Amino acid sequence: MLELCTISKAFLKGQPVLKDISLKVEKGEFLAVLGPSGCGKTTLLRIIAGLEYPDKGDVYINGQAMTHLPAEKRPVNTVFQNYALFPHLTVEENIAFGLKIRKIEKAQIRQKVKEMLSLVHLEGLGKRYPHELSGGQKQRVALARALINEPQLLLLDEPMAALDESLRKKMQVELKKLQRELELTFVMVTHDQEEALAMADRVLLLYNGQIEQEGKPHELYYTPKSRFAAEFIGQNNFFHFSQLAGQEYQFELGRFIFTQKLPPSFTAAIRPEKVHLSTTSVEKSYPVEIRNIIFRGANIFFTAVTHDGFEILGELPAENIQLEEGQEVYIHIREADLVIIA
Amino acid sequence: MRQSWFKYFLLMPGTLWLGLFVAFPTLLVFLTSFLSRNTYGRLLWEFQIDTYLRLFQWEEWIVILRSLKLSLEVTVVCLITGFPLAYYISRVKKSIQLFLLLLVVIPFLTSSLVRTYAWITLLQKEGLINRLLLSLGWIEEPLELLYNEAAVLLGMTYMFLPFMVLPLYAALEKLDTSLLDAARDLGAGAITVFLKIILPMSRQGILAGSLLVFVPSLGYFFIPDLLGGNRTLLMSNYIATRFSQARDWPFGATLSVLLILLTLALVYLFQKKNPKDNAHEKKV
């Protein structure tokens, strides 16, 4: 469906924004390009859309080279960040824009606009102007305006960024449902790791213009390949292990005996939800003091501090947990929960 | 209570100024237009409306129509030349924008009269342009560049271009580039983007700029005087000569009243075309 081959891009007198990016998107796939701001993800999207040309590399859509084809000639449509709705046109006129340019018959346009309005649940709002709509409604108009052209590939640039928390969650589900039902190919750019993990079939983690890691959401979450990936996706505690003798290692909490052979020195990460507590000392458990309990509905977060002042973030289901600040407990770490990074 | 009193106090200087130097003289002009004069041009307290009836004569209408036509031409030329300039300024880096806007405004630092004389030295028979063309051998006889309608159009356009560029810039600067991207993404080529997005989105600026150029160019008298010679009689210099050489104050005042009414009608039309409720021009 979409193929990028060694795309590189640098802006005038600047650092390269993208370095040798290659990727493939299958038909009907939902790919999320995830990364912090300034990682080049929006530039990548603009190159696919044809709003920007790469310095090097090629863009193929359905096997056809489109590297230097301008945006208006590509079978691709975009839902822009902040939606970029035309403020001087009504909702209907906004949605019809693409078809009008292609000189489609008026009656047919009217029919399709109607279909689109009902697809995105905006019946009856066709005569309104964008400034009379709420954030969620604007997003739907932007979606309808892009989808009416039946693009082979839909690009979404931070589609949820302008929505508030509860609406965002709802729209994530809705958008994903729409993509499944219409069997569309989506490439979405986002800085929100939760959103990427929740919506996409595959996630591409971009950092400093390079692909840091690529894989299914759970792969990225459970087996981050680099410290950046481990830090950016979800929360993590990092430990540094150095070999004492054989499989016995020293780390921030004390000593740890591994069952597998490992390099003499490495970093390992552990998710907060994998930090277990016990009131009694067991094997591979370390004394800590509980501080900063944060209640987050279903879960609570806490900070466990060792005698040396090293802090570990932990997460527990809120139910049936009697935890108090200042309490002295043991944290128990299992070898299987440690993700060895480097 | 105290606040509302203070509000009126703040309005005082402006109100006094406008009252003394705009409203009162306008009333005087209005009054004068109904007075009579003796053969030496002295005003007499005898009311008449003959000067208004004179306006219905064809010879007077020719002048009025010629004025309107020239002002329209000036506006159109300013719009065509000013739009690309304003668009360019609005798209470059902020720091360069300020510099370019400064360049647009700098001519105002010199008297407009002096700048008009500068055009004479450029355009006259022994002027810079003719001498240059002669020395290059492109022409054999000096061209008649001065004292015709084209010279007036040139001078007026030069004078009023900033009044067009500034409001256009203000409108175009607000234009979100992502809208242009969105239009292209939906299949619009450069011309369609211009006609369907840029042009309607800058409507406010076009209207404001046109008004700011059209209205004063109706009343500017020394450019047609200096660059047009006496060959192009326009409303503005027609009025000026009624007051000076012709010593016919009542008719000059009548023409002035007509000019004021024309201007007011235009401003009214502009306001109607440009209602207060333009929330959609704000950020979406």
Short mmCIF file of N, CA, C and O in Angstrom, two decimals, chain A residues 164-258:
data_model
loop_
_atom_site.label_atom_id
_atom_site.label_comp_id
_atom_site.label_asym_id
_atom_site.label_seq_id
_atom_site.Cartn_x
_atom_site.Cartn_y
_atom_site.Cartn_z
N ASP A 164 -10.50 17.35 24.70
CA ASP A 164 -10.23 17.12 26.12
C ASP A 164 -10.25 15.63 26.43
O ASP A 164 -10.70 14.80 25.65
N GLU A 165 -9.72 15.31 27.58
CA GLU A 165 -9.41 13.94 27.96
C GLU A 165 -10.54 12.93 27.69
O GLU A 165 -10.34 11.93 27.00
N SER A 166 -11.75 13.21 28.19
CA SER A 166 -12.80 12.20 28.10
C SER A 166 -13.26 12.01 26.66
O SER A 166 -13.52 10.89 26.22
N LEU A 167 -13.31 13.14 25.93
CA LEU A 167 -13.73 13.07 24.53
C LEU A 167 -12.68 12.32 23.70
O LEU A 167 -12.99 11.55 22.80
N ARG A 168 -11.43 12.52 24.08
CA ARG A 168 -10.32 11.88 23.37
C ARG A 168 -10.47 10.36 23.43
O ARG A 168 -10.38 9.67 22.43
N LYS A 169 -10.74 9.86 24.63
CA LYS A 169 -10.86 8.42 24.81
C LYS A 169 -11.99 7.87 23.94
O LYS A 169 -11.88 6.81 23.33
N LYS A 170 -13.10 8.64 23.91
CA LYS A 170 -14.26 8.21 23.16
C LYS A 170 -13.97 8.20 21.65
O LYS A 170 -14.30 7.26 20.95
N MET A 171 -13.31 9.25 21.21
CA MET A 171 -13.02 9.36 19.78
C MET A 171 -11.99 8.33 19.34
O MET A 171 -12.02 7.88 18.20
N GLN A 172 -11.09 7.94 20.26
CA GLN A 172 -10.12 6.90 19.91
C GLN A 172 -10.84 5.62 19.53
O GLN A 172 -10.53 5.00 18.52
N VAL A 173 -11.82 5.27 20.34
CA VAL A 173 -12.58 4.05 20.09
C VAL A 173 -13.35 4.18 18.78
O VAL A 173 -13.35 3.28 17.94
N GLU A 174 -13.98 5.35 18.59
CA GLU A 174 -14.82 5.56 17.42
C GLU A 174 -14.01 5.51 16.13
O GLU A 174 -14.41 4.91 15.14
N LEU A 175 -12.87 6.19 16.18
CA LEU A 175 -12.02 6.28 14.99
C LEU A 175 -11.51 4.90 14.60
O LEU A 175 -11.49 4.51 13.44
N LYS A 176 -11.12 4.15 15.60
CA LYS A 176 -10.61 2.81 15.35
C LYS A 176 -11.71 1.91 14.76
O LYS A 176 -11.47 1.15 13.83
N LYS A 177 -12.92 2.08 15.27
CA LYS A 177 -14.05 1.31 14.77
C LYS A 177 -14.30 1.63 13.30
O LYS A 177 -14.50 0.74 12.47
N LEU A 178 -14.26 2.92 13.00
CA LEU A 178 -14.48 3.40 11.64
C LEU A 178 -13.44 2.82 10.68
O LEU A 178 -13.75 2.36 9.59
N GLN A 179 -12.20 2.83 11.15
CA GLN A 179 -11.11 2.33 10.32
C GLN A 179 -11.31 0.84 10.02
O GLN A 179 -11.13 0.39 8.90
N ARG A 180 -11.72 0.08 11.03
CA ARG A 180 -11.98 -1.35 10.86
C ARG A 180 -13.13 -1.59 9.89
O ARG A 180 -13.04 -2.40 8.99
N GLU A 181 -14.22 -0.86 10.13
CA GLU A 181 -15.44 -1.10 9.36
C GLU A 181 -15.26 -0.76 7.89
O GLU A 181 -15.71 -1.45 7.01
N LEU A 182 -14.59 0.38 7.63
CA LEU A 182 -14.42 0.81 6.24
C LEU A 182 -13.16 0.21 5.62
O LEU A 182 -12.85 0.48 4.48
N GLU A 183 -12.44 -0.59 6.39
CA GLU A 183 -11.21 -1.22 5.93
C GLU A 183 -10.25 -0.21 5.31
O GLU A 183 -9.76 -0.38 4.20
N LEU A 184 -10.03 0.85 6.04
CA LEU A 184 -9.17 1.93 5.55
C LEU A 184 -7.74 1.73 6.04
O LEU A 184 -7.51 1.05 7.03
N THR A 185 -6.82 2.35 5.31
CA THR A 185 -5.43 2.35 5.74
C THR A 185 -5.15 3.69 6.41
O THR A 185 -5.37 4.74 5.81
N PHE A 186 -4.71 3.62 7.66
CA PHE A 186 -4.47 4.84 8.43
C PHE A 186 -2.99 4.96 8.78
O PHE A 186 -2.38 3.97 9.19
N VAL A 187 -2.46 6.17 8.64
CA VAL A 187 -1.16 6.47 9.24
C VAL A 187 -1.38 7.66 10.15
O VAL A 187 -1.78 8.73 9.69
N MET A 188 -1.20 7.45 11.46
CA MET A 188 -1.49 8.51 12.42
C MET A 188 -0.20 8.91 13.13
O MET A 188 0.59 8.07 13.52
N VAL A 189 -0.03 10.21 13.25
CA VAL A 189 1.12 10.74 13.97
C VAL A 189 0.65 11.20 15.33
O VAL A 189 -0.41 11.83 15.44
N THR A 190 1.36 10.84 16.37
CA THR A 190 0.96 11.27 17.71
C THR A 190 2.17 11.32 18.64
O THR A 190 3.17 10.66 18.40
N HIS A 191 2.06 12.15 19.66
CA HIS A 191 3.10 12.17 20.68
C HIS A 191 2.61 11.44 21.93
O HIS A 191 3.32 11.30 22.89
N ASP A 192 1.34 10.99 21.85
CA ASP A 192 0.70 10.40 23.01
C ASP A 192 0.84 8.88 22.92
O ASP A 192 0.18 8.22 22.13
N GLN A 193 1.71 8.32 23.74
CA GLN A 193 2.00 6.89 23.64
C GLN A 193 0.77 6.05 23.95
O GLN A 193 0.54 5.03 23.32
N GLU A 194 -0.05 6.53 24.86
CA GLU A 194 -1.24 5.77 25.22
C GLU A 194 -2.17 5.64 24.01
O GLU A 194 -2.71 4.58 23.73
N GLU A 195 -2.30 6.76 23.29
CA GLU A 195 -3.15 6.80 22.12
C GLU A 195 -2.62 5.85 21.04
O GLU A 195 -3.37 5.09 20.42
N ALA A 196 -1.30 5.90 20.83
CA ALA A 196 -0.69 5.04 19.82
C ALA A 196 -0.91 3.57 20.17
O ALA A 196 -1.30 2.77 19.33
N LEU A 197 -0.68 3.22 21.44
CA LEU A 197 -0.83 1.83 21.85
C LEU A 197 -2.28 1.38 21.75
O LEU A 197 -2.57 0.26 21.37
N ALA A 198 -3.19 2.29 22.09
CA ALA A 198 -4.60 1.92 22.12
C ALA A 198 -5.17 1.72 20.73
O ALA A 198 -6.01 0.85 20.52
N MET A 199 -4.74 2.54 19.76
CA MET A 199 -5.42 2.54 18.47
C MET A 199 -4.75 1.72 17.38
O MET A 199 -5.42 1.14 16.54
N ALA A 200 -3.41 1.72 17.37
CA ALA A 200 -2.73 1.22 16.18
C ALA A 200 -2.54 -0.28 16.18
O ALA A 200 -2.51 -0.94 17.22
N ASP A 201 -2.42 -0.84 14.96
CA ASP A 201 -2.03 -2.24 14.81
C ASP A 201 -0.52 -2.36 15.00
O ASP A 201 -0.02 -3.36 15.46
N ARG A 202 0.15 -1.30 14.56
CA ARG A 202 1.60 -1.32 14.62
C ARG A 202 2.06 0.09 14.99
O ARG A 202 1.45 1.09 14.57
N VAL A 203 3.11 0.15 15.77
CA VAL A 203 3.61 1.45 16.22
C VAL A 203 5.06 1.60 15.76
O VAL A 203 5.85 0.66 15.82
N LEU A 204 5.34 2.81 15.27
CA LEU A 204 6.68 3.13 14.84
C LEU A 204 7.17 4.23 15.78
O LEU A 204 6.60 5.31 15.82
N LEU A 205 8.19 3.92 16.54
CA LEU A 205 8.70 4.91 17.48
C LEU A 205 9.82 5.69 16.81
O LEU A 205 10.82 5.10 16.38
N LEU A 206 9.62 6.98 16.70
CA LEU A 206 10.57 7.83 15.99
C LEU A 206 11.30 8.70 17.01
O LEU A 206 10.68 9.26 17.92
N TYR A 207 12.63 8.77 16.85
CA TYR A 207 13.39 9.62 17.77
C TYR A 207 14.56 10.20 17.00
O TYR A 207 15.30 9.48 16.34
N ASN A 208 14.70 11.52 17.07
CA ASN A 208 15.76 12.22 16.34
C ASN A 208 15.81 11.85 14.87
O ASN A 208 16.87 11.68 14.30
N GLY A 209 14.63 11.71 14.26
CA GLY A 209 14.60 11.45 12.83
C GLY A 209 14.93 10.03 12.44
O GLY A 209 15.12 9.74 11.26
N GLN A 210 15.01 9.13 13.41
CA GLN A 210 15.30 7.74 13.08
C GLN A 210 14.28 6.83 13.73
O GLN A 210 13.70 7.19 14.76
N ILE A 211 14.11 5.65 13.14
CA ILE A 211 13.18 4.70 13.73
C ILE A 211 13.88 4.03 14.91
O ILE A 211 14.87 3.34 14.75
N GLU A 212 13.34 4.27 16.09
CA GLU A 212 13.95 3.72 17.30
C GLU A 212 13.50 2.29 17.51
O GLU A 212 14.30 1.43 17.84
N GLN A 213 12.24 2.05 17.30
CA GLN A 213 11.70 0.70 17.41
C GLN A 213 10.38 0.63 16.67
O GLN A 213 9.69 1.62 16.51
N GLU A 214 10.05 -0.58 16.22
CA GLU A 214 8.85 -0.75 15.42
C GLU A 214 8.24 -2.07 15.83
O GLU A 214 8.96 -3.06 16.00
N GLY A 215 6.96 -2.11 16.02
CA GLY A 215 6.35 -3.39 16.38
C GLY A 215 4.92 -3.23 16.85
O GLY A 215 4.36 -2.14 16.81
N LYS A 216 4.33 -4.33 17.26
CA LYS A 216 2.97 -4.28 17.77
C LYS A 216 2.97 -3.55 19.10
O LYS A 216 3.99 -3.54 19.80
N PRO A 217 1.83 -2.95 19.48
CA PRO A 217 1.81 -2.17 20.73
C PRO A 217 2.37 -2.92 21.93
O PRO A 217 3.18 -2.38 22.67
N HIS A 218 1.98 -4.21 22.09
CA HIS A 218 2.44 -4.89 23.31
C HIS A 218 3.94 -5.19 23.25
O HIS A 218 4.61 -5.26 24.27
N GLU A 219 4.47 -5.34 22.02
CA GLU A 219 5.92 -5.55 21.90
C GLU A 219 6.68 -4.32 22.39
O GLU A 219 7.68 -4.42 23.09
N LEU A 220 6.17 -3.15 21.98
CA LEU A 220 6.84 -1.93 22.40
C LEU A 220 6.73 -1.72 23.90
O LEU A 220 7.65 -1.23 24.54
N TYR A 221 5.59 -2.13 24.42
CA TYR A 221 5.38 -1.89 25.85
C TYR A 221 6.22 -2.85 26.69
O TYR A 221 6.86 -2.44 27.64
N TYR A 222 6.20 -4.12 26.32
CA TYR A 222 6.84 -5.11 27.19
C TYR A 222 8.31 -5.37 26.86
O TYR A 222 9.06 -5.80 27.71
N THR A 223 8.70 -5.15 25.60
CA THR A 223 10.11 -5.39 25.29
C THR A 223 10.74 -4.19 24.58
O THR A 223 11.09 -4.26 23.41
N PRO A 224 10.84 -3.09 25.31
CA PRO A 224 11.51 -1.94 24.70
C PRO A 224 12.97 -2.28 24.43
O PRO A 224 13.61 -2.96 25.23
N LYS A 225 13.46 -1.84 23.27
CA LYS A 225 14.82 -2.22 22.89
C LYS A 225 15.86 -1.22 23.35
O LYS A 225 17.05 -1.49 23.31
N SER A 226 15.41 -0.03 23.70
CA SER A 226 16.39 0.98 24.10
C SER A 226 15.88 1.71 25.33
O SER A 226 14.70 1.62 25.69
N ARG A 227 16.78 2.42 25.97
CA ARG A 227 16.38 3.19 27.13
C ARG A 227 15.33 4.23 26.75
O ARG A 227 14.37 4.46 27.47
N PHE A 228 15.52 4.84 25.55
CA PHE A 228 14.54 5.84 25.10
C PHE A 228 13.15 5.23 24.98
O PHE A 228 12.17 5.78 25.46
N ALA A 229 13.09 4.05 24.32
CA ALA A 229 11.80 3.39 24.14
C ALA A 229 11.18 3.06 25.50
O ALA A 229 9.99 3.25 25.71
N ALA A 230 12.02 2.59 26.40
CA ALA A 230 11.51 2.23 27.73
C ALA A 230 11.02 3.45 28.49
O ALA A 230 10.07 3.38 29.26
N GLU A 231 11.69 4.57 28.29
CA GLU A 231 11.29 5.78 29.01
C GLU A 231 10.07 6.43 28.39
O GLU A 231 9.23 6.99 29.07
N PHE A 232 10.01 6.38 27.03
CA PHE A 232 8.94 7.12 26.35
C PHE A 232 7.60 6.41 26.46
O PHE A 232 6.56 7.05 26.54
N ILE A 233 7.63 5.10 26.43
CA ILE A 233 6.36 4.36 26.44
C ILE A 233 6.09 3.86 27.85
O ILE A 233 6.83 3.04 28.39
N GLY A 234 5.05 4.37 28.43
CA GLY A 234 4.73 3.99 29.80
C GLY A 234 5.77 4.54 30.76
O GLY A 234 6.62 5.34 30.40
N GLN A 235 5.68 4.08 32.02
CA GLN A 235 6.67 4.51 32.99
C GLN A 235 7.55 3.33 33.33
O GLN A 235 7.13 2.18 33.23
N ASN A 236 8.76 3.59 33.70
CA ASN A 236 9.71 2.53 33.98
C ASN A 236 10.65 2.94 35.10
O ASN A 236 10.94 4.12 35.28
N ASN A 237 11.14 1.93 35.83
CA ASN A 237 12.24 2.15 36.76
C ASN A 237 13.48 1.55 36.11
O ASN A 237 13.40 0.50 35.47
N PHE A 238 14.58 2.25 36.22
CA PHE A 238 15.81 1.73 35.63
C PHE A 238 16.81 1.36 36.73
O PHE A 238 16.99 2.12 37.68
N PHE A 239 17.44 0.19 36.54
CA PHE A 239 18.49 -0.24 37.46
C PHE A 239 19.75 -0.50 36.67
O PHE A 239 19.69 -0.95 35.53
N HIS A 240 20.87 -0.24 37.32
CA HIS A 240 22.13 -0.58 36.69
C HIS A 240 22.74 -1.76 37.44
O HIS A 240 22.97 -1.70 38.64
N PHE A 241 23.00 -2.83 36.69
CA PHE A 241 23.56 -4.03 37.30
C PHE A 241 25.04 -4.15 36.93
O PHE A 241 25.41 -3.98 35.78
N SER A 242 25.89 -4.46 37.95
CA SER A 242 27.28 -4.78 37.63
C SER A 242 27.67 -6.08 38.33
O SER A 242 27.30 -6.34 39.48
N GLN A 243 28.42 -6.87 37.59
CA GLN A 243 28.73 -8.23 38.01
C GLN A 243 29.67 -8.24 39.22
O GLN A 243 30.64 -7.49 39.26
N LEU A 244 29.34 -9.07 40.18
CA LEU A 244 30.24 -9.28 41.31
C LEU A 244 31.05 -10.56 41.06
O LEU A 244 32.27 -10.56 41.04
N ALA A 245 30.33 -11.65 40.86
CA ALA A 245 30.96 -12.92 40.56
C ALA A 245 29.92 -13.81 39.94
O ALA A 245 28.78 -13.86 40.42
N GLY A 246 30.26 -14.46 38.82
CA GLY A 246 29.33 -15.38 38.17
C GLY A 246 28.03 -14.71 37.83
O GLY A 246 28.00 -13.71 37.10
N GLN A 247 26.92 -15.22 38.38
CA GLN A 247 25.62 -14.63 38.07
C GLN A 247 25.15 -13.69 39.19
O GLN A 247 24.02 -13.27 39.20
N GLU A 248 26.01 -13.36 40.09
CA GLU A 248 25.64 -12.45 41.18
C GLU A 248 26.02 -11.02 40.79
O GLU A 248 27.14 -10.75 40.36
N TYR A 249 25.03 -10.15 40.92
CA TYR A 249 25.21 -8.75 40.49
C TYR A 249 24.88 -7.81 41.63
O TYR A 249 24.08 -8.12 42.51
N GLN A 250 25.49 -6.64 41.55
CA GLN A 250 25.18 -5.57 42.49
C GLN A 250 24.33 -4.55 41.74
O GLN A 250 24.61 -4.19 40.60
N PHE A 251 23.24 -4.07 42.36
CA PHE A 251 22.48 -2.96 41.76
C PHE A 251 21.99 -2.02 42.87
O PHE A 251 22.34 -2.20 44.04
N GLU A 252 21.20 -1.04 42.50
CA GLU A 252 20.85 0.05 43.40
C GLU A 252 20.21 -0.43 44.71
O GLU A 252 20.29 0.24 45.73
N LEU A 253 19.54 -1.58 44.68
CA LEU A 253 18.84 -2.02 45.88
C LEU A 253 19.66 -3.02 46.71
O LEU A 253 19.33 -3.29 47.85
N GLY A 254 20.69 -3.59 46.09
CA GLY A 254 21.47 -4.57 46.83
C GLY A 254 22.05 -5.60 45.88
O GLY A 254 22.55 -5.25 44.82
N ARG A 255 21.94 -6.90 46.28
CA ARG A 255 22.48 -7.95 45.42
C ARG A 255 21.35 -8.71 44.75
O ARG A 255 20.25 -8.80 45.29
N PHE A 256 21.67 -9.26 43.58
CA PHE A 256 20.67 -9.99 42.82
C PHE A 256 21.36 -11.14 42.12
O PHE A 256 22.40 -10.95 41.50
N ILE A 257 20.79 -12.34 42.24
CA ILE A 257 21.38 -13.49 41.57
C ILE A 257 20.49 -13.89 40.39
O ILE A 257 19.32 -14.20 40.56
N PHE A 258 21.06 -13.78 39.18
CA PHE A 258 20.31 -14.15 37.98
C PHE A 258 20.45 -15.63 37.72
O PHE A 258 21.42 -16.27 38.14
#
